[in-house]
XYZ file of C-alpha atoms in Angstrom:
387
model
C -73.763 92.337 104.261
C -76.381 90.612 102.278
C -76.221 90.346 98.692
C -79.451 91.228 97.027
C -79.565 89.894 93.094
C -82.196 91.578 91.208
C -83.036 90.116 87.585
C -84.137 92.837 84.826
C -85.315 91.953 81.261
C -86.753 94.797 79.632
C -87.505 98.866 80.151
C -90.875 97.768 81.608
C -89.781 95.972 84.590
C -86.897 98.089 85.144
C -89.067 101.109 85.473
C -91.147 99.309 88.048
C -88.021 98.255 89.832
C -86.769 101.898 89.898
C -87.337 103.039 93.584
C -86.669 99.462 94.753
C -83.415 99.162 93.435
C -82.827 102.752 94.841
C -83.688 101.674 98.387
C -81.498 98.571 98.069
C -78.623 100.529 96.905
C -78.838 103.025 99.539
C -79.491 100.617 102.315
C -75.762 99.756 104.009
C -76.980 96.524 105.325
C -77.275 95.443 101.701
C -75.512 94.945 98.418
C -77.333 95.177 95.157
C -76.436 92.585 92.130
C -78.154 93.711 89.194
C -78.428 91.287 86.596
C -79.521 92.464 82.921
C -80.910 89.892 80.473
C -83.199 89.616 77.511
C -84.616 92.899 75.524
C -82.290 95.122 77.667
C -79.178 94.073 75.455
C -80.672 94.190 72.274
C -80.114 96.584 69.490
C -83.425 95.809 68.139
C -85.158 97.146 71.235
C -83.116 100.120 71.935
C -80.483 98.737 73.785
C -81.915 99.725 77.192
C -79.120 98.413 79.714
C -77.997 101.969 79.018
C -80.951 103.451 80.647
C -79.832 101.340 83.568
C -76.481 102.829 83.455
C -77.544 106.369 82.951
C -80.167 106.085 86.322
C -76.724 105.103 88.244
C -76.784 101.967 88.650
C -74.068 99.253 88.135
C -74.922 96.094 86.091
C -72.963 93.478 87.792
C -73.905 90.710 85.230
C -75.289 90.539 81.496
C -77.394 87.359 80.377
C -77.578 87.298 76.452
C -80.495 84.910 75.469
C -82.744 86.613 73.146
C -82.607 84.640 69.443
C -83.407 86.841 66.489
C -86.365 85.074 66.425
C -89.973 85.847 67.804
C -91.454 82.182 66.654
C -92.582 79.356 69.198
C -89.295 77.696 68.724
C -87.313 80.896 68.865
C -88.973 81.832 72.388
C -88.468 78.196 73.643
C -84.959 77.961 72.935
C -84.419 82.082 74.254
C -85.453 80.495 77.462
C -83.048 77.217 77.590
C -80.305 79.732 76.222
C -81.324 81.930 79.505
C -81.643 79.241 81.874
C -77.549 78.360 80.961
C -76.702 81.938 81.040
C -78.310 82.422 84.503
C -76.788 79.299 85.717
C -73.319 80.523 84.790
C -73.888 83.595 86.893
C -75.232 82.034 89.826
C -72.015 79.849 89.797
C -69.892 82.910 90.062
C -71.639 85.277 92.323
C -74.110 83.210 94.431
C -76.481 86.207 95.735
C -78.499 85.554 99.229
C -81.430 86.654 97.735
C -83.011 86.702 93.998
C -85.483 89.123 93.357
C -87.752 88.655 90.306
C -90.800 90.567 88.833
C -93.776 89.272 86.894
C -94.435 86.936 84.258
C -92.086 86.821 81.355
C -90.481 83.874 79.921
C -86.972 85.303 80.462
C -88.007 86.015 84.454
C -88.675 82.048 84.433
C -85.264 81.269 83.026
C -83.744 83.011 85.949
C -86.186 81.793 88.644
C -85.816 77.926 87.233
C -81.559 78.274 86.738
C -82.001 79.477 90.494
C -83.619 76.508 92.177
C -80.687 73.817 91.714
C -78.088 76.809 93.862
C -80.846 76.857 96.725
C -81.199 80.683 96.259
C -84.138 81.791 98.233
C -86.438 83.711 95.440
C -88.469 86.624 96.127
C -90.956 87.375 93.411
C -93.411 90.713 92.787
C -96.564 90.910 90.816
C -97.932 87.244 92.161
C -100.925 86.256 92.211
C -102.445 88.248 88.905
C -104.254 87.174 86.163
C -103.623 87.861 82.648
C -105.569 85.025 80.603
C -104.501 85.855 76.819
C -100.890 84.980 77.459
C -98.403 82.145 78.107
C -97.037 84.894 80.921
C -100.570 83.711 82.980
C -99.032 80.061 83.973
C -95.728 81.521 83.910
C -96.345 83.953 86.765
C -98.000 81.051 88.691
C -95.201 78.840 87.839
C -92.858 81.498 89.680
C -94.970 81.695 92.472
C -94.376 78.094 93.351
C -90.908 78.377 92.642
C -90.391 81.149 94.724
C -90.262 81.831 98.571
C -91.158 84.992 99.184
C -94.089 87.183 97.709
C -94.876 90.573 97.056
C -98.176 91.199 95.782
C -100.024 94.727 94.455
C -103.474 94.017 96.641
C -105.142 91.982 98.700
C -107.290 89.916 96.143
C -103.835 88.741 94.868
C -102.489 87.773 98.513
C -105.358 85.551 98.934
C -104.570 84.262 95.644
C -101.230 83.203 96.340
C -102.233 81.702 99.768
C -105.107 79.685 97.743
C -101.864 78.303 95.687
C -100.740 76.725 98.770
C -98.414 79.440 99.794
C -97.910 79.995 103.446
C -99.357 83.595 104.461
C -96.279 84.703 106.490
C -94.445 84.128 102.961
C -96.706 86.970 101.241
C -96.507 90.690 102.101
C -99.069 93.230 100.394
C -96.615 95.980 99.073
C -98.590 97.481 96.294
C -97.169 98.039 93.005
C -93.646 99.468 92.976
C -94.079 101.241 89.586
C -96.332 103.708 91.140
C -93.529 104.770 93.776
C -92.044 106.600 90.868
C -94.883 109.080 90.564
C -94.858 110.065 94.055
C -92.088 112.950 93.190
C -94.040 113.854 90.328
C -90.578 114.610 88.624
C -91.745 114.470 84.961
C -90.988 116.242 81.675
C -93.106 119.392 80.376
C -94.117 118.884 76.981
C -91.399 121.189 75.770
C -88.953 118.793 77.611
C -90.445 115.955 76.056
C -90.201 116.927 72.452
C -86.550 117.878 73.096
C -85.442 114.775 74.600
C -87.204 112.250 72.602
C -88.971 114.234 69.512
C -92.327 113.359 70.831
C -95.117 116.213 70.189
C -97.856 116.892 72.668
C -98.934 120.203 71.726
C -102.215 118.267 70.462
C -102.395 115.770 73.150
C -102.111 112.147 71.679
C -103.109 108.840 71.742
C -100.531 106.470 73.648
C -100.845 103.323 71.766
C -98.908 100.346 73.218
C -99.977 96.886 71.629
C -98.132 94.000 72.502
C -98.699 90.283 71.115
C -101.236 88.025 72.910
C -99.013 84.775 73.334
C -102.179 82.296 73.167
C -103.438 84.198 70.034
C -100.151 84.834 68.374
C -101.027 83.426 65.047
C -104.268 86.016 65.137
C -101.978 89.080 65.817
C -101.977 90.179 62.232
C -105.756 90.311 62.031
C -105.722 92.093 65.818
C -102.988 94.876 64.629
C -104.697 95.864 61.435
C -107.986 96.097 63.229
C -106.597 98.462 65.921
C -104.842 100.796 62.999
C -107.948 100.388 61.446
C -109.530 101.775 64.684
C -107.025 104.592 64.693
C -108.037 105.767 60.851
C -111.222 106.388 62.219
C -110.378 108.990 65.123
C -108.931 112.128 64.213
C -106.304 112.246 67.173
C -102.327 112.068 66.617
C -100.842 108.477 68.133
C -97.704 107.839 69.371
C -96.624 104.434 69.412
C -94.123 102.443 71.629
C -92.652 99.104 71.147
C -93.840 95.939 72.090
C -92.202 93.102 73.942
C -89.940 90.543 72.333
C -92.907 88.046 72.347
C -94.166 85.314 69.260
C -95.193 87.463 66.329
C -93.729 91.010 68.152
C -91.837 92.277 64.956
C -95.250 91.398 62.742
C -96.353 94.305 65.356
C -93.324 96.549 64.539
C -93.304 96.259 60.939
C -97.348 97.219 60.768
C -96.809 100.317 63.111
C -93.960 101.432 61.197
C -95.834 101.447 57.629
C -98.659 103.034 59.505
C -96.600 105.745 60.761
C -94.930 106.094 57.296
C -98.197 106.671 55.694
C -99.636 109.255 58.733
C -97.853 112.344 59.262
C -99.539 112.804 62.780
C -98.312 109.747 63.853
C -94.902 108.733 65.578
C -93.249 105.812 66.866
C -90.719 105.114 69.950
C -88.492 102.360 70.312
C -87.784 103.067 73.935
C -88.940 106.367 76.137
C -87.242 105.353 79.336
C -89.227 105.609 82.479
C -89.514 109.075 83.010
C -90.244 109.757 79.182
C -92.789 106.933 79.467
C -94.950 108.361 82.102
C -93.958 112.019 80.991
C -96.263 110.899 78.021
C -98.953 109.326 79.904
C -99.288 112.681 81.883
C -100.013 114.650 78.476
C -101.882 112.300 76.256
C -105.239 112.219 75.663
C -105.729 108.761 76.373
C -104.152 105.007 76.259
C -105.219 102.316 73.905
C -103.530 99.115 73.220
C -102.929 95.896 76.087
C -100.380 97.238 78.263
C -100.208 96.298 81.932
C -99.464 100.313 82.352
C -102.850 101.275 81.341
C -104.027 98.597 83.945
C -101.850 99.804 86.865
C -99.982 103.162 86.296
C -102.593 105.010 84.299
C -104.918 105.563 86.906
C -102.423 107.644 88.857
C -102.832 109.849 86.284
C -106.585 109.721 85.803
C -105.553 108.752 82.304
C -108.634 107.147 80.083
C -107.993 103.539 78.850
C -108.921 101.591 75.926
C -107.747 98.058 77.016
C -107.914 96.302 73.919
C -108.771 92.389 73.584
C -107.755 89.646 76.060
C -104.175 90.178 76.987
C -105.233 91.713 80.402
C -108.206 89.729 80.774
C -109.002 89.001 84.317
C -106.884 91.733 85.872
C -108.582 94.098 88.252
C -108.707 97.479 87.048
C -110.043 101.158 87.691
C -113.102 103.033 86.177
C -110.723 104.702 83.765
C -110.067 101.699 81.865
C -113.148 100.900 79.122
C -112.638 97.280 77.875
C -112.721 96.654 73.770
C -112.516 93.451 71.997
C -110.672 93.214 68.611
C -113.555 94.819 66.521
C -112.575 98.232 64.616
C -115.678 99.847 64.973
C -116.018 98.939 68.622
C -112.279 99.926 69.316
C -112.958 103.353 67.565
C -116.265 104.021 69.631
C -114.575 103.286 72.711
C -111.894 106.042 71.730
C -114.325 108.568 71.093
C -116.025 107.948 74.611
C -113.067 108.386 76.755
C -111.489 111.053 74.880
C -114.679 113.138 75.672
C -114.146 115.359 78.696
C -117.333 114.128 80.007
C -115.386 110.736 80.757
C -112.353 112.340 82.010
C -114.211 114.458 84.265
C -116.004 111.362 85.651
C -112.783 109.452 86.859
C -110.972 112.841 88.097
C -109.765 111.992 91.479
C -109.998 108.594 91.026
C -108.272 105.922 93.641
C -105.493 103.790 92.073
C -106.215 100.236 93.382
C -102.603 99.090 93.215
C -101.601 100.989 95.990
C -100.133 103.997 97.458
C -96.602 104.549 96.104
C -94.714 102.917 99.466
C -93.705 99.880 97.744
C -90.250 99.686 97.827
C -90.110 100.502 101.493
C -92.068 97.469 102.088
C -90.332 95.142 99.861
C -86.919 96.364 100.661
C -87.768 95.923 104.703
C -88.791 92.631 104.143
C -85.419 91.857 101.866
C -83.563 93.250 105.066
C -85.350 91.169 107.686
C -86.321 87.935 106.338
C -84.421 84.828 108.051
C -82.397 83.151 105.534
C -82.128 79.502 106.023
C -83.777 76.070 105.647
C -86.856 76.768 107.205
C -87.267 79.637 104.205
C -86.206 77.126 101.807
C -88.610 74.469 102.979
C -91.965 75.148 101.680
C -94.717 73.048 102.898
C -97.997 73.502 101.281
C -100.827 75.783 102.923
C -103.987 74.375 102.911
C -107.021 76.468 102.896
C -110.134 75.724 104.267
C -112.880 73.970 101.963
C -116.052 75.732 101.190
C -119.050 74.837 99.135
């Protein structure tokens, strides 16, 4: 039996992984070893490891790594603590394959710690761009450490090959988060209120704003402008918590203060995968800089105002309107996307990130990949010169 270790560090990636994990769990020839780390283990971020167990998965290992600090020094030290923790896990129970996702610093620690153990690494969502973040070089660094790549579209396959990865290593799987939407098992408005206390009788704005880590010193001004824009539009608001990135706690502090002043605003620490997607279905629009606005929102035909530079460089559909950091411009974009005319214009749009069958493609490769020296030995793949 082949042991597949999967690293999950936050509610966001667990939601993306969910159907991949289910297929690994159901495959008789595979043994799932789920490693939870980072925000999952933090009470401040909702102790979302509990969501994993409620979903029917066993957490084989836990890696405590987050310091109670979101300064650059705190984040860097958390990476070091994480590398030590993951090294201890791999020494106890070395998997046949390690699966990591995306571009977070916790994932970098997991991948880097695997290298001395010569554990083959499979990476999901490589080749993409988020130019406003330290996540951008982290993602590409993980690509160079990885031995198998699952990308969300053909454009990103070409980028991974351009980075020197052999074409046989790269599979266009689509975005696995979309697999969660195929069954359509989402909460009604009444169920959403009962389960999470979220009122969607008047469709709210779903606001998720994460730190722009290359601009972390400007976080206060950016959030103040976003909140000022929300003041200019007469729509209820539901905030969700940011990631544990540099200056993330400042966003939480300012968000809570806004909610305290506005009776039609609410904040949710963690809604879980079903709750979050259900809120997307009922929302008037999404505002902020989350990747879920770029990737999943298109499947709902949900209008999105993408604020600032965090997702700059990422392919998106016609449902996304880009805005800078100016409060008036953000408010204007919100008014535009919440008009019935805009919603009608994107009805029936095709999501560029896939068809909801990514988990099937990913797990097929995890089952069939030849493990051994040839997989571990990476030759730089040269692409033809162009003028």
